[in-house]
Coordinates of C-alpha atoms in Angstrom, one line a residue:
X1392 CA -15.7 10.5 -1.2
X1393 CA -18.0 13.1 -0.8
X1394 CA -16.1 16.1 0.9
X1395 CA -16.8 16.9 4.7
X1396 CA -19.5 19.8 3.9
X1397 CA -21.8 17.4 2.0
X1398 CA -25.6 18.1 3.2
X1399 CA -28.1 16.4 4.7
X1400 CA -30.3 17.0 1.5
X1401 CA -27.3 15.7 -0.9
X1402 CA -26.6 12.8 1.2
X1403 CA -30.2 12.0 0.9
X1404 CA -29.9 12.4 -3.0
X1405 CA -27.2 10.4 -3.2
X1406 CA -28.6 7.4 -1.1
X1407 CA -31.6 7.5 -4.0
X1408 CA -29.4 7.0 -6.6
X1409 CA -26.9 4.7 -4.5
X1410 CA -30.3 2.0 -4.5
X1411 CA -30.7 1.5 -7.9
X1412 CA -27.3 -0.3 -8.0
X1413 CA -26.1 -0.9 -4.7
X1414 CA -26.9 -4.5 -5.2
X1415 CA -24.0 -5.1 -7.6
X1416 CA -21.6 -3.1 -4.8
X1417 CA -18.8 -5.4 -4.0
X1418 CA -15.9 -2.7 -2.2
X1419 CA -17.7 0.4 -0.3
X1420 CA -15.2 3.1 1.1
X1421 CA -16.3 6.2 2.7
X1422 CA -13.3 8.7 2.7
X1423 CA -13.4 12.0 4.6
X1424 CA -17.3 12.9 4.6
X1425 CA -18.9 13.9 7.2
X1426 CA -21.8 11.6 7.9
X1427 CA -23.3 9.4 10.9
X1428 CA -23.2 6.2 11.6
X1429 CA -26.6 6.0 10.5
X1430 CA -26.2 7.6 7.5
X1431 CA -23.5 4.8 6.7
X1432 CA -25.9 2.2 8.0
X1433 CA -28.3 3.3 5.4
X1434 CA -26.2 3.0 2.8
X1435 CA -24.7 -1.0 4.0
X1436 CA -28.6 -2.2 4.5
X1437 CA -29.2 -2.2 1.0
X1438 CA -25.9 -3.9 0.1
X1439 CA -26.2 -7.6 -0.5
X1440 CA -23.3 -8.4 -1.9
X1441 CA -20.6 -6.3 0.1
X1442 CA -17.5 -7.7 0.5
X1443 CA -15.1 -4.9 1.9
X1444 CA -15.9 -1.6 4.2
X1445 CA -13.8 0.9 4.7
X1446 CA -14.6 3.8 7.0
X1447 CA -11.5 6.3 6.5
X1448 CA -10.7 9.8 8.1
X1449 CA -15.0 10.9 8.5
X1450 CA -16.4 13.1 10.8
X1451 CA -19.7 12.9 12.7
X1452 CA -21.8 16.1 11.8
X1453 CA -23.1 16.0 15.9
X1454 CA -24.1 12.5 18.0
X1455 CA -25.9 9.7 16.8
X1456 CA -28.5 8.1 18.1
X1457 CA -29.2 4.0 16.8
X1458 CA -29.9 3.0 14.1
X1459 CA -33.0 1.3 12.8
X1460 CA -31.4 -0.3 10.0
X1461 CA -31.2 -4.3 9.5
X1462 CA -27.6 -5.3 8.8
X1463 CA -28.0 -9.1 8.9
X1464 CA -26.9 -9.2 5.0
X1465 CA -23.2 -7.9 6.2
X1466 CA -22.7 -11.5 6.9
X1467 CA -21.1 -11.5 3.8
X1468 CA -18.0 -8.7 4.7
X1469 CA -15.0 -10.2 4.8
X1470 CA -12.6 -6.8 5.0
X1471 CA -12.8 -4.1 7.3
X1472 CA -11.0 -1.1 8.0
X1473 CA -11.6 1.7 10.5
X1474 CA -9.5 4.8 10.2
X1475 CA -10.4 7.6 12.5
X1476 CA -9.6 11.0 12.4
X1477 CA -8.5 12.8 16.0
X1478 CA -12.0 13.9 16.3
X1479 CA -13.2 12.0 19.3
X1480 CA -16.8 12.1 16.9
X1481 CA -15.5 10.5 14.6
X1482 CA -18.2 7.3 13.2
X1483 CA -17.1 4.0 15.1
X1484 CA -14.7 5.6 17.0
X1485 CA -16.5 4.2 20.2
X1486 CA -16.3 0.4 21.3
X1487 CA -20.3 0.4 21.6
X1488 CA -20.9 1.5 17.9
X1489 CA -17.7 -0.7 16.4
X1490 CA -19.0 -3.7 18.2
X1491 CA -22.1 -3.4 17.1
X1492 CA -21.5 -3.1 13.4
X1493 CA -19.0 -6.0 13.9
X1494 CA -21.3 -8.7 15.2
X1495 CA -23.2 -8.9 11.8
X1496 CA -20.1 -9.7 10.2
X1497 CA -19.7 -13.0 11.2
X1498 CA -16.9 -14.3 8.5
X1499 CA -15.2 -11.3 8.9
X1500 CA -11.8 -12.5 7.5
X1501 CA -9.0 -9.2 7.9
X1502 CA -9.8 -6.1 10.4
X1503 CA -7.6 -3.1 10.5
X1504 CA -8.3 -0.5 13.0
X1505 CA -6.5 2.9 13.7
X1506 CA -9.0 4.9 16.1
X1507 CA -6.9 8.1 17.3
X1508 CA -10.3 9.3 18.9
X1509 CA -12.7 7.5 20.8
X1510 CA -14.5 7.6 24.1
X1511 CA -11.8 9.8 26.4
X1512 CA -9.6 13.1 25.3
X1513 CA -6.3 11.4 23.9
X1514 CA -3.6 11.5 26.1
X1515 CA 0.4 12.1 25.6
X1516 CA 3.4 11.9 27.0
X1517 CA 6.4 14.6 27.7
X1518 CA 7.4 14.0 24.3
X1519 CA 4.7 14.5 22.8
X1520 CA 3.3 10.8 21.9
X1521 CA 0.1 9.7 22.0
X1522 CA -0.3 7.1 25.0
X1523 CA -1.9 3.9 24.5
X1524 CA -5.7 3.7 26.8
X1525 CA -5.3 0.2 28.5
X1526 CA -8.9 0.4 29.3
X1527 CA -9.8 -0.6 25.7
X1528 CA -10.4 -4.4 25.1
X1529 CA -11.8 -3.5 21.7
X1530 CA -9.9 -5.8 19.6
X1531 CA -10.1 -8.8 21.8
X1532 CA -14.1 -7.9 22.5
X1533 CA -13.9 -7.9 18.6
X1534 CA -12.0 -11.1 17.4
X1535 CA -12.6 -13.8 19.8
X1536 CA -16.4 -14.4 18.4
X1537 CA -14.7 -14.8 15.2
X1538 CA -11.1 -16.7 15.7
X1539 CA -12.6 -18.9 13.4
X1540 CA -12.5 -16.9 10.3
X1541 CA -10.2 -13.9 10.8
X1542 CA -6.5 -14.7 9.9
X1543 CA -5.5 -10.8 9.1
X1544 CA -4.8 -8.5 11.8
X1545 CA -3.9 -4.5 11.2
X1546 CA -4.1 -2.6 14.8
X1547 CA -2.6 0.3 16.8
X1548 CA -2.0 1.2 20.3
X1549 CA -5.2 3.2 20.7
X1550 CA -7.2 0.3 20.3
X1551 CA -5.0 -2.6 22.1
X1552 CA -2.8 -2.4 24.9
X1553 CA 0.6 -4.3 24.8
X1554 CA -0.2 -6.6 27.0
X1555 CA -3.8 -7.4 25.5
X1556 CA -1.8 -8.1 22.2
X1557 CA 0.2 -10.7 23.5
X1558 CA -2.7 -12.1 25.4
X1559 CA -4.1 -12.4 21.9
X1560 CA -1.5 -13.5 19.8
X1561 CA -1.7 -16.5 22.3
X1562 CA -5.3 -17.3 21.8
X1563 CA -4.5 -21.4 20.2
X1564 CA -7.9 -20.7 17.8
X1565 CA -6.4 -17.1 16.3
X1566 CA -4.3 -18.5 13.1
X1567 CA -3.1 -15.5 11.6
X1568 CA -1.6 -15.0 8.4
X1569 CA -1.2 -12.0 7.8
X1570 CA -0.1 -9.6 11.1
X1571 CA 0.1 -5.3 10.2
X1572 CA 2.2 -3.7 13.1
X1573 CA 3.5 -0.5 11.1
X1574 CA 1.0 2.1 13.2
X1575 CA 1.7 -0.2 16.3
X1576 CA 4.1 1.6 19.5
X1577 CA 7.2 -0.4 20.1
X1578 CA 7.4 -3.3 20.3
X1579 CA 8.4 -5.5 23.1
X1580 CA 10.7 -9.3 23.8
X1581 CA 6.7 -10.6 24.8
X1582 CA 5.5 -9.3 21.6
X1583 CA 7.8 -11.1 19.2
X1584 CA 7.5 -14.1 21.4
X1585 CA 4.2 -14.0 21.5
X1586 CA 4.5 -13.8 17.3
X1587 CA 7.1 -16.3 17.4
X1588 CA 6.1 -18.9 19.5
X1589 CA 2.2 -18.9 19.0
X1590 CA 1.9 -17.2 15.3
X1591 CA 3.6 -19.9 13.4
X1592 CA 1.4 -19.9 10.5
X1593 CA 1.9 -15.7 9.6
X1594 CA 3.3 -15.1 5.7
X1595 CA 2.9 -11.9 5.5
X1596 CA 4.7 -9.4 8.4
X1597 CA 4.5 -5.5 7.9
X1598 CA 6.6 -3.7 10.5
X1599 CA 8.3 -0.5 11.2
X1600 CA 11.9 -0.6 12.1
X1601 CA 10.7 2.2 14.8
X1602 CA 8.4 -0.6 16.1
X1603 CA 11.4 -1.3 18.0
X1604 CA 13.5 -0.1 20.3
X1605 CA 16.5 -2.2 19.5
X1606 CA 16.4 -3.0 15.8
X1607 CA 18.2 -6.2 17.2
X1608 CA 14.8 -7.0 18.5
X1609 CA 13.3 -7.1 15.3
X1610 CA 16.2 -10.0 14.1
X1611 CA 15.2 -11.8 17.0
X1612 CA 11.5 -11.7 15.1
X1613 CA 13.0 -13.1 12.0
X1614 CA 15.1 -15.4 13.4
X1615 CA 12.8 -18.3 14.1
X1616 CA 12.8 -21.3 12.0
X1617 CA 9.2 -21.0 11.1
X1618 CA 9.7 -17.5 9.8
X1619 CA 11.7 -19.8 6.6
X1620 CA 7.9 -19.8 5.5
X1621 CA 7.4 -15.9 5.0
X1622 CA 6.7 -14.9 1.9
X1623 CA 5.7 -11.4 2.4
X1624 CA 7.7 -8.7 4.4
X1625 CA 7.4 -5.2 4.3
X1626 CA 9.8 -3.0 6.5
X1627 CA 10.0 0.8 7.0
X1628 CA 12.7 2.6 8.8
X1629 CA 11.1 5.4 9.2
X1630 CA 13.5 8.4 9.6
X1631 CA 17.3 7.4 8.5
X1632 CA 18.4 10.9 9.4
X1633 CA 17.5 10.4 12.9
X1634 CA 19.0 6.9 13.4
X1635 CA 22.6 7.1 14.8
X1636 CA 25.5 5.0 12.7
X1637 CA 25.3 2.3 15.1
X1638 CA 21.5 2.1 14.9
X1639 CA 22.3 1.9 10.8
X1640 CA 25.0 -0.4 11.0
X1641 CA 22.5 -2.8 12.9
X1642 CA 19.2 -2.1 10.2
X1643 CA 22.0 -3.0 7.7
X1644 CA 22.4 -5.9 9.5
X1645 CA 18.9 -6.8 9.6
X1646 CA 18.2 -6.5 6.1
X1647 CA 21.7 -8.7 5.5
X1648 CA 19.9 -11.5 7.7
X1649 CA 16.6 -11.3 5.3
X1650 CA 18.3 -11.9 2.6
X1651 CA 20.0 -15.1 3.6
X1652 CA 17.6 -16.2 5.6
X1653 CA 13.9 -15.8 4.2
X1654 CA 14.6 -17.5 0.9
X1655 CA 10.9 -17.8 0.3
X1656 CA 9.8 -14.0 -0.2
X1657 CA 7.7 -13.1 -3.2
X1658 CA 6.7 -9.6 -1.5
X1659 CA 9.0 -7.7 -1.0
X1660 CA 8.4 -3.8 0.1
X1661 CA 11.8 -1.6 2.1
X1662 CA 11.0 2.1 2.6
X1663 CA 13.6 5.0 3.5
X1664 CA 15.9 2.2 4.6
X1665 CA 19.8 2.2 4.2
X1666 CA 19.9 0.3 0.8
X1667 CA 23.6 0.5 -0.3
X1668 CA 24.7 -1.1 -3.8
X1669 CA 26.3 -4.3 -2.1
X1670 CA 23.3 -4.4 0.2
X1671 CA 20.8 -4.6 -3.0
X1672 CA 22.9 -7.2 -5.0
X1673 CA 22.6 -9.3 -1.8
X1674 CA 19.4 -9.0 -1.9
X1675 CA 18.4 -9.7 -5.5
X1676 CA 21.2 -12.6 -5.6
X1677 CA 19.3 -14.4 -2.9
X1678 CA 15.8 -13.8 -2.9
X1679 CA 15.2 -15.2 -6.2
X1680 CA 11.5 -16.0 -5.8
X1681 CA 10.4 -12.3 -5.5
X1682 CA 7.6 -11.5 -7.8
X1683 CA 7.1 -7.7 -6.4
X1684 CA 9.9 -5.7 -5.2
X1685 CA 9.4 -1.9 -3.8
X1686 CA 12.0 0.0 -3.2
X1687 CA 10.2 3.1 -1.9
X1688 CA 12.1 6.4 -0.5
X1689 CA 15.1 5.1 -0.3
X1690 CA 19.0 6.0 -0.8
X1691 CA 19.2 4.3 -3.8
X1692 CA 21.5 4.8 -6.8
X1693 CA 22.0 3.7 -10.3
X1694 CA 25.4 2.2 -9.5
X1695 CA 23.1 0.0 -7.4
X1696 CA 20.7 -0.4 -10.0
X1697 CA 23.3 -1.1 -12.5
X1698 CA 26.0 -2.9 -10.9
X1699 CA 28.7 -1.0 -13.0
X1700 CA 30.8 0.2 -10.5
X1701 CA 31.3 -2.9 -9.2
X1702 CA 33.0 -4.3 -11.8
X1703 CA 34.5 -7.7 -10.6
X1704 CA 31.0 -8.9 -10.0
X1705 CA 29.8 -9.4 -13.2
X1706 CA 29.6 -6.0 -13.8
X1707 CA 28.5 -6.2 -17.8
X1708 CA 25.1 -7.8 -15.8
X1709 CA 22.8 -6.0 -13.8
X1710 CA 21.2 -7.3 -10.3
X1711 CA 18.1 -7.8 -11.2
X1712 CA 18.4 -10.0 -13.5
X1713 CA 18.8 -13.1 -11.2
X1714 CA 15.1 -12.1 -10.4
X1715 CA 13.6 -13.8 -13.2
X1716 CA 9.8 -14.1 -11.7
X1717 CA 9.5 -10.0 -10.9
X1718 CA 6.5 -8.7 -12.3
X1719 CA 6.3 -5.8 -10.4
X1720 CA 9.3 -2.8 -9.3
X1721 CA 8.7 0.4 -7.8
X1722 CA 11.3 2.9 -7.3
X1723 CA 8.7 5.6 -5.7
X1724 CA 11.2 8.7 -4.8
X1725 CA 14.2 6.8 -5.2
X1726 CA 15.9 10.7 -6.0
X1727 CA 19.4 9.5 -7.1
X1728 CA 17.6 6.9 -10.1
X1729 CA 18.8 8.1 -13.1
X1730 CA 18.4 7.7 -17.2
X1731 CA 21.6 5.8 -16.5
X1732 CA 19.3 2.9 -14.6
X1733 CA 16.8 3.1 -17.5
X1734 CA 19.6 2.5 -20.0
X1735 CA 20.6 -0.9 -18.6
X1736 CA 18.8 -2.0 -15.0
X1737 CA 15.8 -4.0 -17.1
X1738 CA 17.5 -5.8 -19.7
X1739 CA 16.9 -9.2 -18.2
X1740 CA 13.5 -8.2 -16.7
X1741 CA 9.7 -9.0 -18.1
X1742 CA 8.4 -6.6 -15.9
X1743 CA 4.3 -5.9 -16.1
X1744 CA 4.3 -2.5 -13.6
X1745 CA 7.5 0.5 -13.2
X1746 CA 6.9 2.9 -10.9
X1747 CA 9.5 5.8 -11.2
X1748 CA 7.2 7.5 -9.4
X1749 CA 9.1 10.8 -8.3
X1750 CA 12.4 9.9 -10.1
X1751 CA 13.1 13.5 -11.2
X1752 CA 15.9 13.1 -12.7
X1753 CA 14.6 10.8 -15.5
X1754 CA 14.4 12.6 -18.4
X1755 CA 13.4 12.1 -22.1
X1756 CA 16.8 10.7 -22.4
X1757 CA 15.6 7.9 -19.9
X1758 CA 12.3 7.0 -21.9
X1759 CA 14.6 6.9 -25.0
X1760 CA 17.1 4.3 -22.8
X1761 CA 13.4 2.3 -22.3
X1762 CA 12.5 2.1 -25.6
X1763 CA 15.9 0.6 -26.7
X1764 CA 15.6 -2.2 -23.7
X1765 CA 14.9 -6.1 -25.3
X1766 CA 11.4 -7.0 -26.6
X1767 CA 10.9 -9.2 -24.0
X1768 CA 10.5 -6.3 -21.6
X1769 CA 8.6 -4.2 -23.6
X1770 CA 6.4 -6.6 -24.9
X1771 CA 5.3 -7.1 -21.2
X1772 CA 5.0 -3.8 -19.6
X1773 CA 1.5 -2.8 -19.0
X1774 CA 1.2 0.0 -16.3
X1775 CA 4.1 2.4 -16.4
X1776 CA 3.7 5.4 -13.7
X1777 CA 6.1 8.8 -14.7
X1778 CA 3.9 10.8 -12.3
X1779 CA 6.5 13.5 -10.9
X1780 CA 8.9 13.3 -13.1
X1781 CA 8.9 16.5 -14.5
X1782 CA 11.5 17.0 -17.1
X1783 CA 9.7 13.7 -19.6
X1784 CA 8.1 15.5 -22.5
X1785 CA 5.9 14.8 -25.2
X1786 CA 8.8 13.8 -27.6
X1787 CA 10.2 11.4 -25.5
X1788 CA 7.0 10.0 -24.5
X1789 CA 6.8 9.3 -28.5
X1790 CA 9.6 7.5 -28.4
X1791 CA 8.7 5.1 -25.8
X1792 CA 4.8 4.9 -26.2
X1793 CA 5.6 3.2 -29.6
X1794 CA 7.1 0.3 -28.1
X1795 CA 4.7 -0.8 -25.5
X1796 CA 1.8 -2.7 -27.1
X1797 CA 0.6 -3.9 -24.0
X1798 CA 0.6 -0.7 -21.9
X1799 CA -3.1 -0.2 -20.2
X1800 CA -2.2 2.2 -17.5
X1801 CA -0.3 5.2 -17.9
X1802 CA 0.5 8.2 -14.9
X1803 CA 1.9 11.3 -16.5
X1804 CA 0.3 13.7 -12.9
X1805 CA 3.1 16.4 -12.6
X1806 CA 4.4 15.9 -16.1
X1807 CA 4.4 19.5 -16.5
X1808 CA 6.1 19.6 -19.7
X1809 CA 3.8 16.6 -21.1
X1810 CA 0.7 18.2 -23.1
X1811 CA -2.3 16.9 -25.0
X1812 CA -0.2 16.0 -27.9
X1813 CA 0.5 13.1 -26.6
X1814 CA -2.9 11.9 -26.7
X1815 CA -2.2 11.7 -30.2
X1816 CA 0.4 9.1 -29.5
X1817 CA -2.0 7.5 -27.3
X1818 CA -4.6 7.2 -30.3
X1819 CA -2.2 5.5 -32.6
X1820 CA 0.0 3.1 -30.2
X1821 CA -1.7 2.2 -27.5
X1822 CA -4.6 0.8 -28.6
X1823 CA -5.0 -1.5 -25.1
X1824 CA -4.8 1.4 -22.5
X1825 CA -7.4 1.6 -20.1
X1826 CA -6.5 3.9 -17.9
X1827 CA -5.0 7.9 -18.2
X1828 CA -3.9 10.3 -15.8
X1829 CA -3.1 13.4 -16.4
X1830 CA -2.2 15.3 -18.5
X1831 CA -1.2 19.1 -17.6
X1832 CA -3.1 20.8 -20.3
X1833 CA -5.8 19.2 -20.8
X1834 CA -9.4 21.1 -21.2
X1835 CA -11.3 19.0 -18.6
X1836 CA -11.4 15.8 -18.2
X1837 CA -15.3 15.1 -19.2
X1838 CA -14.2 17.4 -22.2
X1839 CA -11.6 14.8 -23.2
X1840 CA -13.9 12.1 -22.4
X1841 CA -16.8 13.7 -24.6
X1842 CA -14.6 13.8 -27.8
X1843 CA -15.7 10.7 -29.6
X1844 CA -12.6 10.1 -31.6
X1845 CA -10.3 9.4 -28.0
X1846 CA -13.5 7.9 -26.9
X1847 CA -13.0 5.4 -29.7
X1848 CA -9.4 5.1 -29.3
X1849 CA -9.1 4.4 -26.2
X1850 CA -12.0 2.2 -26.0
X1851 CA -13.4 1.8 -22.4
X1852 CA -10.5 4.5 -21.3
X1853 CA -10.7 6.3 -17.9
X1854 CA -9.3 9.4 -18.3
X1855 CA -8.4 11.5 -15.0

């Protein structure tokens, strides 16, 4: 991330440094850079071990000319993501330039394209929604020579029309295992039938409820015999406040269907969904193979997490007890979660990652509750995200951190009551910590890293 104001001279200096270590780089991301395609390819031509390339929200300083770089080394790239801005001069926003780049990537496995700029000025309908440009046949032209390798696809409506998407999904030689339609427009029965009938090997599915003009279409997608094989499901329900009660009821029906049919799921992400206590219990009771559960921006409460309200259903034991394989739980932006959940919700868990990001009702009492959890929980936690929990203080962390001997990652960004005193606790009790972000009253991060005592205590920790 070099910023949009990086000058030509600065790019040349960066490139000179880059050549010293580019042989060893596997993953390269250009983010919000003012950079031309020629400059990007100057970086790429020296990468002999590159596996993943991302060009994200970059701007070109002027019209570009063809690069004379030899990009044959891009044969090693398996993952490509291009996400442009609304600037029609973004790098690789034209068919010609993107096809030229991908022609070298003969072993491409994952392709992700989100193109809002491009050859023509974007057009919008009367409600302000971006209209698809059917003249684009970009995805088909990129994917067709690589049917044998591509198994993961993420597209929006600007780089492939609905008819073209249906045709592509029906190609016998294309065998996807992962399909991401999160950024796509409205999905109709033609797309659903193409997925369900022809892409029978999909195990990772990423969808937005707003893709579906009627949630029953989503249920028809999932209600196929082959979908019993799905292991990863990511559903975003959009802006629930804008949905009518009948639509909410159908969305809840879809969730119940997921819980009852997709029993092989190991990864489930639900965002902005109507997740009440009963639904949460159904999910945790039936999807017992879950390894990762992400419940983000949901209206979930302490009652759902603890089960204390539902006395007739073994309320003494929390719903999460059924998920014996669960190693990651994300409750980001679940504003109704309080200290009560941290007292009893995790008593039967052996989590490695726990995110309470922006759970703003969490206080020091909640951290004390975590510190009182069974040893199996405290021994397993390696990553803890408390960013945005602005009510926690040094005192609460002084009670919790000594109990988390295996903690490797700690995020305290936005915890304004936490000071650099917590560093003393970290130095004493967290010998395995490798990433710490971010203590509000730091001196600068560089000054902290320069402190030999802190460096010695944190080992190779990265401090932000």
